[in-house]
PDB file of C-alpha atoms in Angstrom:
ATOM      1  CA  GLU N   1      -3.690  10.679  11.093  1.00 76.00           C
ATOM      2  CA  ASP N   2      -3.037  11.443   7.312  1.00 79.00           C
ATOM      3  CA  LYS N   3      -5.838  10.373   5.431  1.00 91.00           C
ATOM      4  CA  VAL N   4      -7.943  10.432   2.216  1.00 95.00           C
ATOM      5  CA  VAL N   5     -11.616   9.857   2.031  1.00 96.00           C
ATOM      6  CA  GLN N   6     -13.989   9.688  -0.868  1.00 97.00           C
ATOM      7  CA  SER N   7     -17.347   9.993  -1.134  1.00 97.00           C
ATOM      8  CA  PRO N   8     -19.923   8.353  -2.109  1.00 96.00           C
ATOM      9  CA  LEU N   9     -18.598   5.024  -1.979  1.00 95.00           C
ATOM     10  CA  SER N  10     -20.844   3.773  -4.800  1.00 96.00           C
ATOM     11  CA  LEU N  11     -23.017   4.948  -7.245  1.00 96.00           C
ATOM     12  CA  VAL N  12     -25.586   3.760  -9.541  1.00 97.00           C
ATOM     13  CA  VAL N  13     -27.000   6.125 -12.487  1.00 97.00           C
ATOM     14  CA  HIS N  14     -28.425   5.990 -15.851  1.00 97.00           C
ATOM     15  CA  GLU N  15     -26.387   6.646 -18.889  1.00 97.00           C
ATOM     16  CA  GLY N  16     -26.484  10.167 -19.693  1.00 97.00           C
ATOM     17  CA  ASP N  17     -26.557  11.783 -16.470  1.00 97.00           C
ATOM     18  CA  THR N  18     -24.087  13.638 -14.909  1.00 97.00           C
ATOM     19  CA  VAL N  19     -21.848  12.806 -11.537  1.00 98.00           C
ATOM     20  CA  THR N  20     -19.726  14.333  -9.221  1.00 98.00           C
ATOM     21  CA  LEU N  21     -17.527  12.281  -7.255  1.00 98.00           C
ATOM     22  CA  ASN N  22     -15.723  13.787  -3.975  1.00 98.00           C
ATOM     23  CA  CYS N  23     -12.347  13.469  -2.175  1.00 98.00           C
ATOM     24  CA  SER N  24     -11.258  14.870   0.746  1.00 97.00           C
ATOM     25  CA  TYR N  25      -7.759  14.794   2.496  1.00 96.00           C
ATOM     26  CA  GLU N  26      -5.764  15.413   5.548  1.00 93.00           C
ATOM     27  CA  VAL N  27      -2.053  15.496   5.178  1.00 89.00           C
ATOM     28  CA  THR N  28       1.102  17.225   5.880  1.00 83.00           C
ATOM     29  CA  ASN N  29       3.086  18.739   2.993  1.00 87.00           C
ATOM     30  CA  PHE N  30       0.856  18.095   0.330  1.00 90.00           C
ATOM     31  CA  ARG N  31       2.434  17.912  -2.777  1.00 89.00           C
ATOM     32  CA  SER N  32      -0.398  16.960  -5.621  1.00 91.00           C
ATOM     33  CA  LEU N  33      -3.774  15.054  -5.674  1.00 95.00           C
ATOM     34  CA  LEU N  34      -4.460  12.384  -8.543  1.00 94.00           C
ATOM     35  CA  TRP N  35      -7.557  11.024  -9.889  1.00 96.00           C
ATOM     36  CA  TYR N  36      -7.325   7.282 -11.630  1.00 95.00           C
ATOM     37  CA  LYS N  37      -9.864   5.029 -13.242  1.00 96.00           C
ATOM     38  CA  GLN N  38      -9.602   1.348 -12.131  1.00 95.00           C
ATOM     39  CA  GLU N  39     -11.581  -1.027 -14.148  1.00 92.00           C
ATOM     40  CA  LYS N  40     -10.081  -4.611 -13.919  1.00 81.00           C
ATOM     41  CA  LYS N  41      -6.673  -4.284 -12.766  1.00 79.00           C
ATOM     42  CA  ALA N  42      -4.188  -1.316 -13.387  1.00 88.00           C
ATOM     43  CA  PRO N  43      -5.415   2.062 -12.329  1.00 92.00           C
ATOM     44  CA  THR N  44      -5.033   4.615 -15.463  1.00 92.00           C
ATOM     45  CA  PHE N  45      -4.439   8.095 -14.604  1.00 91.00           C
ATOM     46  CA  LEU N  46      -6.555  10.797 -15.154  1.00 94.00           C
ATOM     47  CA  PHE N  47      -5.545  13.953 -13.693  1.00 93.00           C
ATOM     48  CA  MET N  48      -3.122  15.536 -11.277  1.00 92.00           C
ATOM     49  CA  LEU N  49      -3.998  18.668  -9.427  1.00 94.00           C
ATOM     50  CA  THR N  50      -1.351  20.700  -7.676  1.00 92.00           C
ATOM     51  CA  SER N  51      -3.021  24.300  -7.735  1.00 89.00           C
ATOM     52  CA  SER N  52      -6.379  25.426  -6.140  1.00 90.00           C
ATOM     53  CA  GLY N  53      -9.394  26.621  -8.262  1.00 89.00           C
ATOM     54  CA  ILE N  54      -7.987  25.734 -11.632  1.00 90.00           C
ATOM     55  CA  GLU N  55      -9.911  23.266 -13.473  1.00 93.00           C
ATOM     56  CA  LYS N  56      -8.434  20.463 -15.334  1.00 94.00           C
ATOM     57  CA  LYS N  57     -10.774  18.672 -18.614  1.00 96.00           C
ATOM     58  CA  SER N  58     -10.357  15.814 -20.607  1.00 95.00           C
ATOM     59  CA  GLY N  59     -13.434  15.067 -23.010  1.00 96.00           C
ATOM     60  CA  ARG N  60     -16.397  14.810 -20.353  1.00 97.00           C
ATOM     61  CA  LEU N  61     -14.330  14.211 -17.344  1.00 98.00           C
ATOM     62  CA  SER N  62     -12.819  17.125 -15.207  1.00 98.00           C
ATOM     63  CA  SER N  63     -11.614  18.075 -11.845  1.00 97.00           C
ATOM     64  CA  ILE N  64     -10.657  20.552  -9.543  1.00 96.00           C
ATOM     65  CA  LEU N  65      -8.886  21.392  -6.162  1.00 96.00           C
ATOM     66  CA  ASP N  66      -9.347  23.245  -3.590  1.00 94.00           C
ATOM     67  CA  LYS N  67      -6.624  23.475  -1.201  1.00 90.00           C
ATOM     68  CA  LYS N  68      -8.252  25.883   1.632  1.00 92.00           C
ATOM     69  CA  GLU N  69     -10.921  23.196   2.043  1.00 92.00           C
ATOM     70  CA  LEU N  70      -8.646  20.521   1.199  1.00 94.00           C
ATOM     71  CA  PHE N  71     -11.154  18.756  -1.216  1.00 95.00           C
ATOM     72  CA  SER N  72     -11.267  17.708  -4.642  1.00 97.00           C
ATOM     73  CA  ILE N  73     -14.115  16.812  -7.489  1.00 98.00           C
ATOM     74  CA  LEU N  74     -14.106  14.951 -10.561  1.00 98.00           C
ATOM     75  CA  ASN N  75     -17.395  15.559 -12.704  1.00 98.00           C
ATOM     76  CA  ILE N  76     -18.193  13.241 -15.311  1.00 98.00           C
ATOM     77  CA  THR N  77     -20.841  14.618 -17.710  1.00 98.00           C
ATOM     78  CA  ALA N  78     -23.234  12.823 -20.223  1.00 97.00           C
ATOM     79  CA  THR N  79     -22.030   9.452 -18.553  1.00 97.00           C
ATOM     80  CA  GLN N  80     -21.573   6.273 -20.809  1.00 97.00           C
ATOM     81  CA  THR N  81     -21.427   2.546 -19.933  1.00 96.00           C
ATOM     82  CA  GLY N  82     -17.762   2.768 -20.188  1.00 96.00           C
ATOM     83  CA  ASP N  83     -17.642   4.800 -17.512  1.00 97.00           C
ATOM     84  CA  SER N  84     -18.521   2.288 -15.236  1.00 97.00           C
ATOM     85  CA  ALA N  85     -15.435   1.721 -13.080  1.00 97.00           C
ATOM     86  CA  ILE N  86     -13.797   2.288  -9.547  1.00 96.00           C
ATOM     87  CA  TYR N  87     -12.500   5.940  -9.341  1.00 98.00           C
ATOM     88  CA  LEU N  88      -9.508   6.234  -7.249  1.00 97.00           C
ATOM     89  CA  CYS N  89      -8.361   9.809  -5.606  1.00 96.00           C
ATOM     90  CA  ALA N  90      -4.635  10.049  -4.206  1.00 94.00           C
ATOM     91  CA  VAL N  91      -2.948  12.272  -2.190  1.00 94.00           C
ATOM     92  CA  GLU N  92       1.172  12.919  -2.742  1.00 89.00           C
ATOM     93  CA  TYR N  93       2.575  14.101   0.506  1.00 85.00           C
ATOM     94  CA  ARG N  94       6.236  14.043   1.578  1.00 77.00           C
ATOM     95  CA  ASP N  95       7.642  11.134   0.134  1.00 73.00           C
ATOM     96  CA  LYS N  96       4.406   8.789   0.007  1.00 80.00           C
ATOM     97  CA  ILE N  97       1.277   8.519  -1.913  1.00 85.00           C
ATOM     98  CA  ILE N  98      -2.064   7.289  -0.014  1.00 90.00           C
ATOM     99  CA  PHE N  99      -5.127   6.575  -1.716  1.00 93.00           C
ATOM    100  CA  GLY N 100      -8.713   6.960  -0.904  1.00 95.00           C
ATOM    101  CA  LYS N 101     -11.154   3.564  -1.006  1.00 94.00           C
ATOM    102  CA  GLY N 102     -12.398   4.539  -4.407  1.00 95.00           C
ATOM    103  CA  THR N 103     -15.805   5.178  -5.734  1.00 97.00           C
ATOM    104  CA  ARG N 104     -17.488   2.313  -7.234  1.00 96.00           C
ATOM    105  CA  LEU N 105     -19.501   3.968 -10.377  1.00 97.00           C
ATOM    106  CA  HIS N 106     -21.993   2.029 -12.309  1.00 97.00           C
ATOM    107  CA  ILE N 107     -23.746   3.215 -15.304  1.00 97.00           C
ATOM    108  CA  LEU N 108     -26.883   1.586 -16.602  1.00 96.00           C
ATOM    109  CA  PRO N 109     -27.736   1.495 -19.965  1.00 93.00           C
TER     110      PRO N 109
ATOM    111  CA  ASP S   1       5.539   1.268 -26.498  1.00 60.00           C
ATOM    112  CA  ALA S   2       5.474  -1.390 -23.973  1.00 78.00           C
ATOM    113  CA  GLY S   3       3.815  -0.217 -20.701  1.00 91.00           C
ATOM    114  CA  VAL S   4       4.979  -1.085 -17.109  1.00 95.00           C
ATOM    115  CA  THR S   5       5.173  -5.249 -17.134  1.00 96.00           C
ATOM    116  CA  GLN S   6       5.034  -7.532 -13.862  1.00 97.00           C
ATOM    117  CA  SER S   7       5.529 -11.114 -13.532  1.00 96.00           C
ATOM    118  CA  PRO S   8       4.098 -13.493 -12.594  1.00 97.00           C
ATOM    119  CA  THR S   9       0.481 -12.467 -13.114  1.00 95.00           C
ATOM    120  CA  HIS S  10      -0.864 -14.808 -10.727  1.00 96.00           C
ATOM    121  CA  LEU S  11       0.824 -17.085  -7.585  1.00 96.00           C
ATOM    122  CA  ILE S  12      -0.436 -19.120  -4.892  1.00 97.00           C
ATOM    123  CA  LYS S  13       1.681 -19.797  -1.981  1.00 97.00           C
ATOM    124  CA  THR S  14       1.267 -21.360   1.228  1.00 97.00           C
ATOM    125  CA  ARG S  15       1.582 -19.574   4.817  1.00 97.00           C
ATOM    126  CA  GLY S  16       5.418 -19.156   5.967  1.00 97.00           C
ATOM    127  CA  GLN S  17       6.696 -19.125   2.503  1.00 97.00           C
ATOM    128  CA  HIS S  18       8.314 -16.451   0.730  1.00 97.00           C
ATOM    129  CA  VAL S  19       7.833 -14.335  -2.580  1.00 98.00           C
ATOM    130  CA  THR S  20       9.430 -12.705  -5.079  1.00 98.00           C
ATOM    131  CA  LEU S  21       7.436 -10.254  -7.188  1.00 98.00           C
ATOM    132  CA  ARG S  22       9.015  -8.232 -10.380  1.00 98.00           C
ATOM    133  CA  CYS S  23       8.192  -5.131 -12.049  1.00 98.00           C
ATOM    134  CA  SER S  24       9.914  -3.824 -15.360  1.00 97.00           C
ATOM    135  CA  PRO S  25       9.470  -0.110 -15.591  1.00 95.00           C
ATOM    136  CA  ILE S  26       8.441   2.283 -18.582  1.00 94.00           C
ATOM    137  CA  SER S  27      11.804   2.863 -20.675  1.00 92.00           C
ATOM    138  CA  GLY S  28      13.405   6.012 -19.535  1.00 89.00           C
ATOM    139  CA  HIS S  29      11.256   5.806 -16.022  1.00 91.00           C
ATOM    140  CA  LYS S  30      13.460   5.934 -13.230  1.00 91.00           C
ATOM    141  CA  SER S  31      11.115   5.556 -10.499  1.00 91.00           C
ATOM    142  CA  VAL S  32       9.212   2.745  -9.433  1.00 93.00           C
ATOM    143  CA  SER S  33       6.486   2.373  -6.820  1.00 93.00           C
ATOM    144  CA  TRP S  34       5.200  -0.848  -5.013  1.00 96.00           C
ATOM    145  CA  TYR S  35       1.365  -0.725  -4.108  1.00 96.00           C
ATOM    146  CA  GLN S  36      -0.661  -3.558  -2.260  1.00 97.00           C
ATOM    147  CA  GLN S  37      -4.437  -3.895  -2.760  1.00 95.00           C
ATOM    148  CA  VAL S  38      -7.044  -5.863  -1.136  1.00 93.00           C
ATOM    149  CA  LEU S  39     -10.383  -6.254  -2.461  1.00 87.00           C
ATOM    150  CA  GLY S  40     -12.717  -3.154  -1.819  1.00 85.00           C
ATOM    151  CA  GLN S  41      -9.644  -1.119  -0.965  1.00 89.00           C
ATOM    152  CA  GLY S  42      -7.924   1.581  -2.334  1.00 91.00           C
ATOM    153  CA  PRO S  43      -3.968   0.643  -3.370  1.00 94.00           C
ATOM    154  CA  GLN S  44      -1.894   1.001  -0.156  1.00 94.00           C
ATOM    155  CA  PHE S  45       1.787   2.377  -0.769  1.00 92.00           C
ATOM    156  CA  ILE S  46       4.458   0.123   0.626  1.00 95.00           C
ATOM    157  CA  PHE S  47       7.794   1.278  -1.377  1.00 92.00           C
ATOM    158  CA  GLN S  48       9.094   4.140  -3.901  1.00 91.00           C
ATOM    159  CA  TYR S  49      12.362   3.827  -5.428  1.00 93.00           C
ATOM    160  CA  TYR S  50      14.370   5.975  -7.348  1.00 90.00           C
ATOM    161  CA  GLU S  51      17.285   5.822  -9.179  1.00 89.00           C
ATOM    162  CA  LYS S  52      18.127   2.546  -7.025  1.00 90.00           C
ATOM    163  CA  GLU S  53      17.633   4.314  -3.742  1.00 92.00           C
ATOM    164  CA  GLU S  54      14.702   4.025  -1.089  1.00 92.00           C
ATOM    165  CA  ARG S  55      12.999   7.047  -1.164  1.00 88.00           C
ATOM    166  CA  GLY S  56       9.495   6.306   0.500  1.00 87.00           C
ATOM    167  CA  ARG S  57       8.333   3.444   2.704  1.00 90.00           C
ATOM    168  CA  GLY S  58       4.524   2.872   3.905  1.00 90.00           C
ATOM    169  CA  ASN S  59       3.287   1.332   7.242  1.00 90.00           C
ATOM    170  CA  PHE S  60       4.364  -2.656   6.328  1.00 95.00           C
ATOM    171  CA  PRO S  61       6.161  -4.774   8.494  1.00 96.00           C
ATOM    172  CA  ASP S  62       9.966  -5.794   7.984  1.00 96.00           C
ATOM    173  CA  ARG S  63       8.879  -8.749   6.192  1.00 97.00           C
ATOM    174  CA  PHE S  64       8.290  -6.609   2.984  1.00 97.00           C
ATOM    175  CA  SER S  65      11.812  -5.558   1.202  1.00 97.00           C
ATOM    176  CA  ALA S  66      12.116  -4.212  -2.178  1.00 97.00           C
ATOM    177  CA  ARG S  67      15.033  -3.069  -4.280  1.00 96.00           C
ATOM    178  CA  GLN S  68      15.462  -1.644  -7.749  1.00 97.00           C
ATOM    179  CA  PHE S  69      18.310  -2.617 -10.153  1.00 96.00           C
ATOM    180  CA  PRO S  70      20.520  -0.501 -12.259  1.00 95.00           C
ATOM    181  CA  ASN S  71      18.157  -1.020 -15.294  1.00 94.00           C
ATOM    182  CA  TYR S  72      15.451   0.428 -12.995  1.00 95.00           C
ATOM    183  CA  SER S  73      13.462  -2.654 -12.706  1.00 97.00           C
ATOM    184  CA  SER S  74      12.462  -3.643  -9.288  1.00 97.00           C
ATOM    185  CA  GLU S  75      11.509  -6.521  -6.853  1.00 98.00           C
ATOM    186  CA  LEU S  76       9.449  -6.824  -4.134  1.00 98.00           C
ATOM    187  CA  ASN S  77       9.850  -9.761  -1.745  1.00 98.00           C
ATOM    188  CA  VAL S  78       7.612 -10.935   0.904  1.00 98.00           C
ATOM    189  CA  ASN S  79       8.827 -13.121   4.189  1.00 97.00           C
ATOM    190  CA  ALA S  80       6.904 -15.323   6.207  1.00 97.00           C
ATOM    191  CA  LEU S  81       3.649 -15.108   4.509  1.00 97.00           C
ATOM    192  CA  LEU S  82       0.418 -14.506   6.209  1.00 97.00           C
ATOM    193  CA  LEU S  83      -3.192 -15.018   4.994  1.00 96.00           C
ATOM    194  CA  GLY S  84      -3.555 -11.307   5.087  1.00 96.00           C
ATOM    195  CA  ASP S  85      -0.950 -10.659   2.327  1.00 97.00           C
ATOM    196  CA  SER S  86      -3.200 -12.136  -0.232  1.00 97.00           C
ATOM    197  CA  ALA S  87      -3.756  -9.106  -2.673  1.00 97.00           C
ATOM    198  CA  LEU S  88      -3.086  -7.665  -5.992  1.00 96.00           C
ATOM    199  CA  TYR S  89       0.417  -5.709  -5.784  1.00 97.00           C
ATOM    200  CA  LEU S  90       0.675  -3.239  -8.333  1.00 96.00           C
ATOM    201  CA  CYS S  91       3.746  -1.664  -9.651  1.00 96.00           C
ATOM    202  CA  ALA S  92       3.828   1.872 -11.009  1.00 93.00           C
ATOM    203  CA  SER S  93       6.670   3.939 -12.753  1.00 92.00           C
ATOM    204  CA  SER S  94       7.050   7.508 -13.260  1.00 88.00           C
ATOM    205  CA  ILE S  95       9.407  10.373 -14.027  1.00 79.00           C
ATOM    206  CA  PRO S  96      10.122  12.533 -12.202  1.00 66.00           C
ATOM    207  CA  VAL S  97       9.563  11.078  -8.401  1.00 56.00           C
ATOM    208  CA  VAL S  98       5.482  10.040  -8.096  1.00 53.00           C
ATOM    209  CA  ASN S  99       4.038  12.317 -10.457  1.00 65.00           C
ATOM    210  CA  GLU S 100       1.770  10.892 -13.170  1.00 77.00           C
ATOM    211  CA  GLN S 101       2.281   7.167 -12.442  1.00 85.00           C
ATOM    212  CA  PHE S 102       1.880   4.612 -15.010  1.00 89.00           C
ATOM    213  CA  PHE S 103       0.340   1.080 -13.047  1.00 92.00           C
ATOM    214  CA  GLY S 104       1.292  -2.358 -14.380  1.00 94.00           C
ATOM    215  CA  PRO S 105      -1.187  -5.146 -14.615  1.00 93.00           C
ATOM    216  CA  GLY S 106      -0.643  -6.276 -10.793  1.00 95.00           C
ATOM    217  CA  THR S 107       0.364  -9.638  -9.486  1.00 97.00           C
ATOM    218  CA  ARG S 108      -2.868 -11.719  -7.892  1.00 96.00           C
ATOM    219  CA  LEU S 109      -0.921 -13.294  -4.752  1.00 97.00           C
ATOM    220  CA  THR S 110      -3.095 -15.746  -2.872  1.00 97.00           C
ATOM    221  CA  VAL S 111      -1.697 -17.165   0.215  1.00 97.00           C
ATOM    222  CA  LEU S 112      -3.467 -20.494   1.661  1.00 96.00           C
TER     223      LEU S 112
END
């Protein structure tokens, strides 16, 4: 069965900490892995990863994909209260896209 | 620039009724996808349309249908509503197919 599993499901840290969010997947005909941030309603796009070992960075956020071990991580350094959100991982395969349940991240001031 | 728009923002229906949700993609985007998100879960893929043709379909019953118009806007129809259809329905547009999707604000459907 095709699936995407994210861990942890929830995480509470203090401002300034570094966090690592995990996403593992089992799909056939993998095309890409995507990370989104969801605060209230619409998820906002963070990264799209298609190749192993190439880190993508955007400010304090970075992500990398391992296609051999079938997982990706999303790192957030020097966290801020504005980083509090649900982080969603999604995998595109064939003509479908499957999302994980998300990691709910809460940053304490 | 206008992002993806959806209407209505909220909707309350009763069991057995049908509903039509609407989505307008970002200008120039030809692909539209629909997702259902229930509380505590990630979005679940319902349909993907590209150039007015269905390109992908998730594991949803035939009560769910969709179409895409010549201007690339899209409608999602749900017949014979069940309580379990209560969810946030998200629309996303992209160029090309699927990659780097931009989501709309969603329609919150409540079925009583």
